[in-house]
């Protein structure tokens, strides 16, 4: 059984956000991290792999060659293999084109009957939450989003979805795609053993040549040209002032609020 | 030296682990209660840290001395005492097993120690034998009634983790006719054997939360299969174990110093006096420059020593002593300055440097005082 995990390397938005003159993110000048929700997806995959005999976890990343350092960390966490989809032709892709390419990558590796694809809910740079669902559509498999709990039986997955106002439990057959949220689990750490062994694991690079024969890959479905979305402008929003939380009983907090408003001559 | 990608990944892993798991609430609790925290110990074990330097075939992670050094540095950067939780099995406790246990002993003792399922401690120091380990008075003599057993009598003092230990490596005189460090052997002592007891809890200045006490042996019968290494030749292993331990202590001091520097830099940028942050004064900024320079010098010496230990070069004993001597004295200077930069706030427990100042003090003392290190270094020069 193949358990795929789609992972994105993203700029560390806790640091300074840099924007280029053309409005796109200046990724080169920003520190990178593994997208946090994707780490939950990796953990879900590894947990499942540990339960099932003959299962392996394959990390699937689309990105520049520099994404290797992140992939090495995921292999050191315990993933079994990695596929880096990388090529100039793929640059500038929006969520539509990206999911097209990643789906082609998964198909090229080989998606079988009992397989599962895990994704993070969304990436912290674009916050679209579109790539996971679109990959499922392009692979023609069912999808379950916002997974906060996963139960696996052969050929069947039961997922507890976390929604704004409650939970929804969904059962689906495999192959399927599941997007994970941070409530699902606590990602494991790398291990020293894993670090010592990561470079012994299979690591494939899929370039344009490798994927070009897949029907999903056309000149007008990938890269900047194949992207219906174009970025008009990016900017750093002005910082809001720091709020103040009042603690205590209803009466106490109202008293405090009253005093603050008095001090500021609002009332 | 420039760290390889793997060592950089290890540093990142250790740092993430320490910054996530060693919460300020946990550190406060250790300070207040002084008690061993089993929950964090189990987390440390589950992350493989208790077996970082132990080969994979014995339940460890298979890391080398550099992997171990980086762990001690990074864990100590957040908590000097929790670094010791991960240290003992890799160093003083596991070291003697690794160096001279036979295969059966390794399977029985080293494997659970590496996995953090059992705790083993190192019993060398005695009330009258600290720096002078040759003055060991604990004895292990053949049982006159059963030649398969030794009878152990004596007292070991300042034994870190003794109250929690499952086993202790005990150094005892087996040949009373030999003088000094000769005629000493090592035994694995099961702490549950009749006649074994632990002394009162020692109330320490720093590294609180890792209980320390005496181990007292009163006619304890130990089976000969628990003799560790060759008879009468235990002292050589003790010295070899201490080399590794000195590297670890040096790295521990380095981590504490790094933390102190970070706190001092932060505070000096925030603290305003005479209308400007105090870091704008050369009196402060030059202190910071000195701290950073000394820390980096120690780091390079320590990393070089770790590489020398990996390569098993002949100058390892001196290098380990130099690394420990320089790094621990340096760290004490750095913590002194960090408190000084904080002024009155540095004397208040709310600020981390107060704890660092107390924690760092032990580093020039345990695993061989600075003066013992000077003896080792000068001894190599003058032989």
mmCIF file with all atom_site columns, N, CA and C in Angstrom, chain A residues 72-73 76 186 189-193 195-199, chain B residues 5-6 9-10 12-14 17 20-21 56 61-63:
data_model
loop_
_atom_site.group_PDB
_atom_site.id
_atom_site.type_symbol
_atom_site.label_atom_id
_atom_site.label_alt_id
_atom_site.label_comp_id
_atom_site.label_asym_id
_atom_site.label_entity_id
_atom_site.label_seq_id
_atom_site.pdbx_PDB_ins_code
_atom_site.Cartn_x
_atom_site.Cartn_y
_atom_site.Cartn_z
_atom_site.occupancy
_atom_site.B_iso_or_equiv
_atom_site.pdbx_formal_charge
_atom_site.auth_seq_id
_atom_site.auth_comp_id
_atom_site.auth_asym_id
_atom_site.auth_atom_id
_atom_site.pdbx_PDB_model_num
ATOM 1  N N  . UNK A 1 72  ? 14.628 16.060 3.122  1.00 0.00 ? 72  UNK A N  1
ATOM 2  C CA . UNK A 1 72  ? 15.534 15.268 3.968  1.00 0.00 ? 72  UNK A CA 1
ATOM 3  C C  . UNK A 1 72  ? 14.989 15.179 5.395  1.00 0.00 ? 72  UNK A C  1
ATOM 4  N N  . UNK A 1 73  ? 14.439 16.277 5.874  1.00 0.00 ? 73  UNK A N  1
ATOM 5  C CA . UNK A 1 73  ? 13.886 16.261 7.237  1.00 0.00 ? 73  UNK A CA 1
ATOM 6  C C  . UNK A 1 73  ? 12.690 15.320 7.341  1.00 0.00 ? 73  UNK A C  1
ATOM 7  N N  . UNK A 1 76  ? 13.896 11.946 7.497  1.00 0.00 ? 76  UNK A N  1
ATOM 8  C CA . UNK A 1 76  ? 14.469 11.707 8.831  1.00 0.00 ? 76  UNK A CA 1
ATOM 9  C C  . UNK A 1 76  ? 13.385 11.517 9.891  1.00 0.00 ? 76  UNK A C  1
ATOM 10 N N  . UNK A 1 186 ? -0.108 15.324 16.791 1.00 0.00 ? 186 UNK A N  1
ATOM 11 C CA . UNK A 1 186 ? 1.102  16.105 17.065 1.00 0.00 ? 186 UNK A CA 1
ATOM 12 C C  . UNK A 1 186 ? 2.220  15.488 16.240 1.00 0.00 ? 186 UNK A C  1
ATOM 13 N N  . UNK A 1 189 ? 8.977  14.161 15.976 1.00 0.00 ? 189 UNK A N  1
ATOM 14 C CA . UNK A 1 189 ? 10.253 14.809 15.677 1.00 0.00 ? 189 UNK A CA 1
ATOM 15 C C  . UNK A 1 189 ? 11.035 13.936 14.708 1.00 0.00 ? 189 UNK A C  1
ATOM 16 N N  . UNK A 1 190 ? 12.065 14.520 14.119 1.00 0.00 ? 190 UNK A N  1
ATOM 17 C CA . UNK A 1 190 ? 13.055 13.702 13.442 1.00 0.00 ? 190 UNK A CA 1
ATOM 18 C C  . UNK A 1 190 ? 13.711 12.848 14.527 1.00 0.00 ? 190 UNK A C  1
ATOM 19 N N  . UNK A 1 191 ? 14.471 11.856 14.111 1.00 0.00 ? 191 UNK A N  1
ATOM 20 C CA . UNK A 1 191 ? 15.278 11.135 15.094 1.00 0.00 ? 191 UNK A CA 1
ATOM 21 C C  . UNK A 1 191 ? 16.711 11.115 14.583 1.00 0.00 ? 191 UNK A C  1
ATOM 22 N N  . UNK A 1 192 ? 17.644 10.908 15.499 1.00 0.00 ? 192 UNK A N  1
ATOM 23 C CA . UNK A 1 192 ? 19.047 10.842 15.077 1.00 0.00 ? 192 UNK A CA 1
ATOM 24 C C  . UNK A 1 192 ? 19.244 9.666  14.126 1.00 0.00 ? 192 UNK A C  1
ATOM 25 N N  . UNK A 1 193 ? 18.590 8.543  14.443 1.00 0.00 ? 193 UNK A N  1
ATOM 26 C CA . UNK A 1 193 ? 18.680 7.375  13.558 1.00 0.00 ? 193 UNK A CA 1
ATOM 27 C C  . UNK A 1 193 ? 18.151 7.743  12.170 1.00 0.00 ? 193 UNK A C  1
ATOM 28 N N  . UNK A 1 195 ? 18.007 10.678 10.822 1.00 0.00 ? 195 UNK A N  1
ATOM 29 C CA . UNK A 1 195 ? 18.919 11.630 10.184 1.00 0.00 ? 195 UNK A CA 1
ATOM 30 C C  . UNK A 1 195 ? 20.115 10.884 9.587  1.00 0.00 ? 195 UNK A C  1
ATOM 31 N N  . UNK A 1 196 ? 20.602 9.903  10.332 1.00 0.00 ? 196 UNK A N  1
ATOM 32 C CA . UNK A 1 196 ? 21.767 9.154  9.843  1.00 0.00 ? 196 UNK A CA 1
ATOM 33 C C  . UNK A 1 196 ? 21.429 8.337  8.600  1.00 0.00 ? 196 UNK A C  1
ATOM 34 N N  . UNK A 1 197 ? 20.137 7.994  8.441  1.00 0.00 ? 197 UNK A N  1
ATOM 35 C CA . UNK A 1 197 ? 19.763 7.059  7.367  1.00 0.00 ? 197 UNK A CA 1
ATOM 36 C C  . UNK A 1 197 ? 19.007 7.697  6.195  1.00 0.00 ? 197 UNK A C  1
ATOM 37 N N  . UNK A 1 198 ? 18.687 8.999  6.294  1.00 0.00 ? 198 UNK A N  1
ATOM 38 C CA . UNK A 1 198 ? 17.784 9.561  5.275  1.00 0.00 ? 198 UNK A CA 1
ATOM 39 C C  . UNK A 1 198 ? 18.324 9.406  3.866  1.00 0.00 ? 198 UNK A C  1
ATOM 40 N N  . UNK A 1 199 ? 19.659 9.488  3.725  1.00 0.00 ? 199 UNK A N  1
ATOM 41 C CA . UNK A 1 199 ? 20.221 9.457  2.366  1.00 0.00 ? 199 UNK A CA 1
ATOM 42 C C  . UNK A 1 199 ? 20.323 8.040  1.796  1.00 0.00 ? 199 UNK A C  1
ATOM 43 N N  . UNK B 2 5   ? 25.421 18.618 6.696  1.00 0.00 ? 5   UNK B N  1
ATOM 44 C CA . UNK B 2 5   ? 23.961 18.732 6.690  1.00 0.00 ? 5   UNK B CA 1
ATOM 45 C C  . UNK B 2 5   ? 23.336 17.888 7.796  1.00 0.00 ? 5   UNK B C  1
ATOM 46 N N  . UNK B 2 6   ? 23.885 16.692 8.014  1.00 0.00 ? 6   UNK B N  1
ATOM 47 C CA . UNK B 2 6   ? 23.299 15.807 9.028  1.00 0.00 ? 6   UNK B CA 1
ATOM 48 C C  . UNK B 2 6   ? 23.439 16.396 10.430 1.00 0.00 ? 6   UNK B C  1
ATOM 49 N N  . UNK B 2 9   ? 20.966 19.104 10.804 1.00 0.00 ? 9   UNK B N  1
ATOM 50 C CA . UNK B 2 9   ? 19.619 18.567 11.040 1.00 0.00 ? 9   UNK B CA 1
ATOM 51 C C  . UNK B 2 9   ? 19.473 18.132 12.498 1.00 0.00 ? 9   UNK B C  1
ATOM 52 N N  . UNK B 2 10  ? 20.530 17.513 13.012 1.00 0.00 ? 10  UNK B N  1
ATOM 53 C CA . UNK B 2 10  ? 20.469 17.092 14.419 1.00 0.00 ? 10  UNK B CA 1
ATOM 54 C C  . UNK B 2 10  ? 20.290 18.304 15.326 1.00 0.00 ? 10  UNK B C  1
ATOM 55 N N  . UNK B 2 12  ? 18.940 21.075 14.649 1.00 0.00 ? 12  UNK B N  1
ATOM 56 C CA . UNK B 2 12  ? 17.572 21.569 14.501 1.00 0.00 ? 12  UNK B CA 1
ATOM 57 C C  . UNK B 2 12  ? 16.598 20.704 15.298 1.00 0.00 ? 12  UNK B C  1
ATOM 58 N N  . UNK B 2 13  ? 16.758 19.398 15.206 1.00 0.00 ? 13  UNK B N  1
ATOM 59 C CA . UNK B 2 13  ? 15.901 18.459 15.940 1.00 0.00 ? 13  UNK B CA 1
ATOM 60 C C  . UNK B 2 13  ? 16.030 18.680 17.449 1.00 0.00 ? 13  UNK B C  1
ATOM 61 N N  . UNK B 2 14  ? 17.249 18.743 17.957 1.00 0.00 ? 14  UNK B N  1
ATOM 62 C CA . UNK B 2 14  ? 17.442 18.920 19.406 1.00 0.00 ? 14  UNK B CA 1
ATOM 63 C C  . UNK B 2 14  ? 16.826 20.245 19.860 1.00 0.00 ? 14  UNK B C  1
ATOM 64 N N  . UNK B 2 17  ? 13.041 20.091 19.831 1.00 0.00 ? 17  UNK B N  1
ATOM 65 C CA . UNK B 2 17  ? 12.578 19.267 20.951 1.00 0.00 ? 17  UNK B CA 1
ATOM 66 C C  . UNK B 2 17  ? 12.662 20.061 22.259 1.00 0.00 ? 17  UNK B C  1
ATOM 67 N N  . UNK B 2 20  ? 10.251 23.034 22.488 1.00 0.00 ? 20  UNK B N  1
ATOM 68 C CA . UNK B 2 20  ? 8.839  22.650 22.571 1.00 0.00 ? 20  UNK B CA 1
ATOM 69 C C  . UNK B 2 20  ? 8.525  21.981 23.903 1.00 0.00 ? 20  UNK B C  1
ATOM 70 N N  . UNK B 2 21  ? 9.352  21.049 24.311 1.00 0.00 ? 21  UNK B N  1
ATOM 71 C CA . UNK B 2 21  ? 9.008  20.195 25.457 1.00 0.00 ? 21  UNK B CA 1
ATOM 72 C C  . UNK B 2 21  ? 9.461  20.770 26.802 1.00 0.00 ? 21  UNK B C  1
ATOM 73 N N  . UNK B 2 56  ? 22.928 1.171  17.338 1.00 0.00 ? 56  UNK B N  1
ATOM 74 C CA . UNK B 2 56  ? 21.554 0.740  17.084 1.00 0.00 ? 56  UNK B CA 1
ATOM 75 C C  . UNK B 2 56  ? 21.320 -0.706 17.504 1.00 0.00 ? 56  UNK B C  1
ATOM 76 N N  . UNK B 2 61  ? 20.548 5.058  19.022 1.00 0.00 ? 61  UNK B N  1
ATOM 77 C CA . UNK B 2 61  ? 20.337 5.738  17.747 1.00 0.00 ? 61  UNK B CA 1
ATOM 78 C C  . UNK B 2 61  ? 21.558 5.648  16.833 1.00 0.00 ? 61  UNK B C  1
ATOM 79 N N  . UNK B 2 62  ? 22.683 5.262  17.392 1.00 0.00 ? 62  UNK B N  1
ATOM 80 C CA . UNK B 2 62  ? 23.868 5.094  16.555 1.00 0.00 ? 62  UNK B CA 1
ATOM 81 C C  . UNK B 2 62  ? 24.604 6.373  16.213 1.00 0.00 ? 62  UNK B C  1
ATOM 82 N N  . UNK B 2 63  ? 24.384 7.418  16.984 1.00 0.00 ? 63  UNK B N  1
ATOM 83 C CA . UNK B 2 63  ? 25.088 8.676  16.734 1.00 0.00 ? 63  UNK B CA 1
ATOM 84 C C  . UNK B 2 63  ? 26.518 8.627  17.240 1.00 0.00 ? 63  UNK B C  1
#
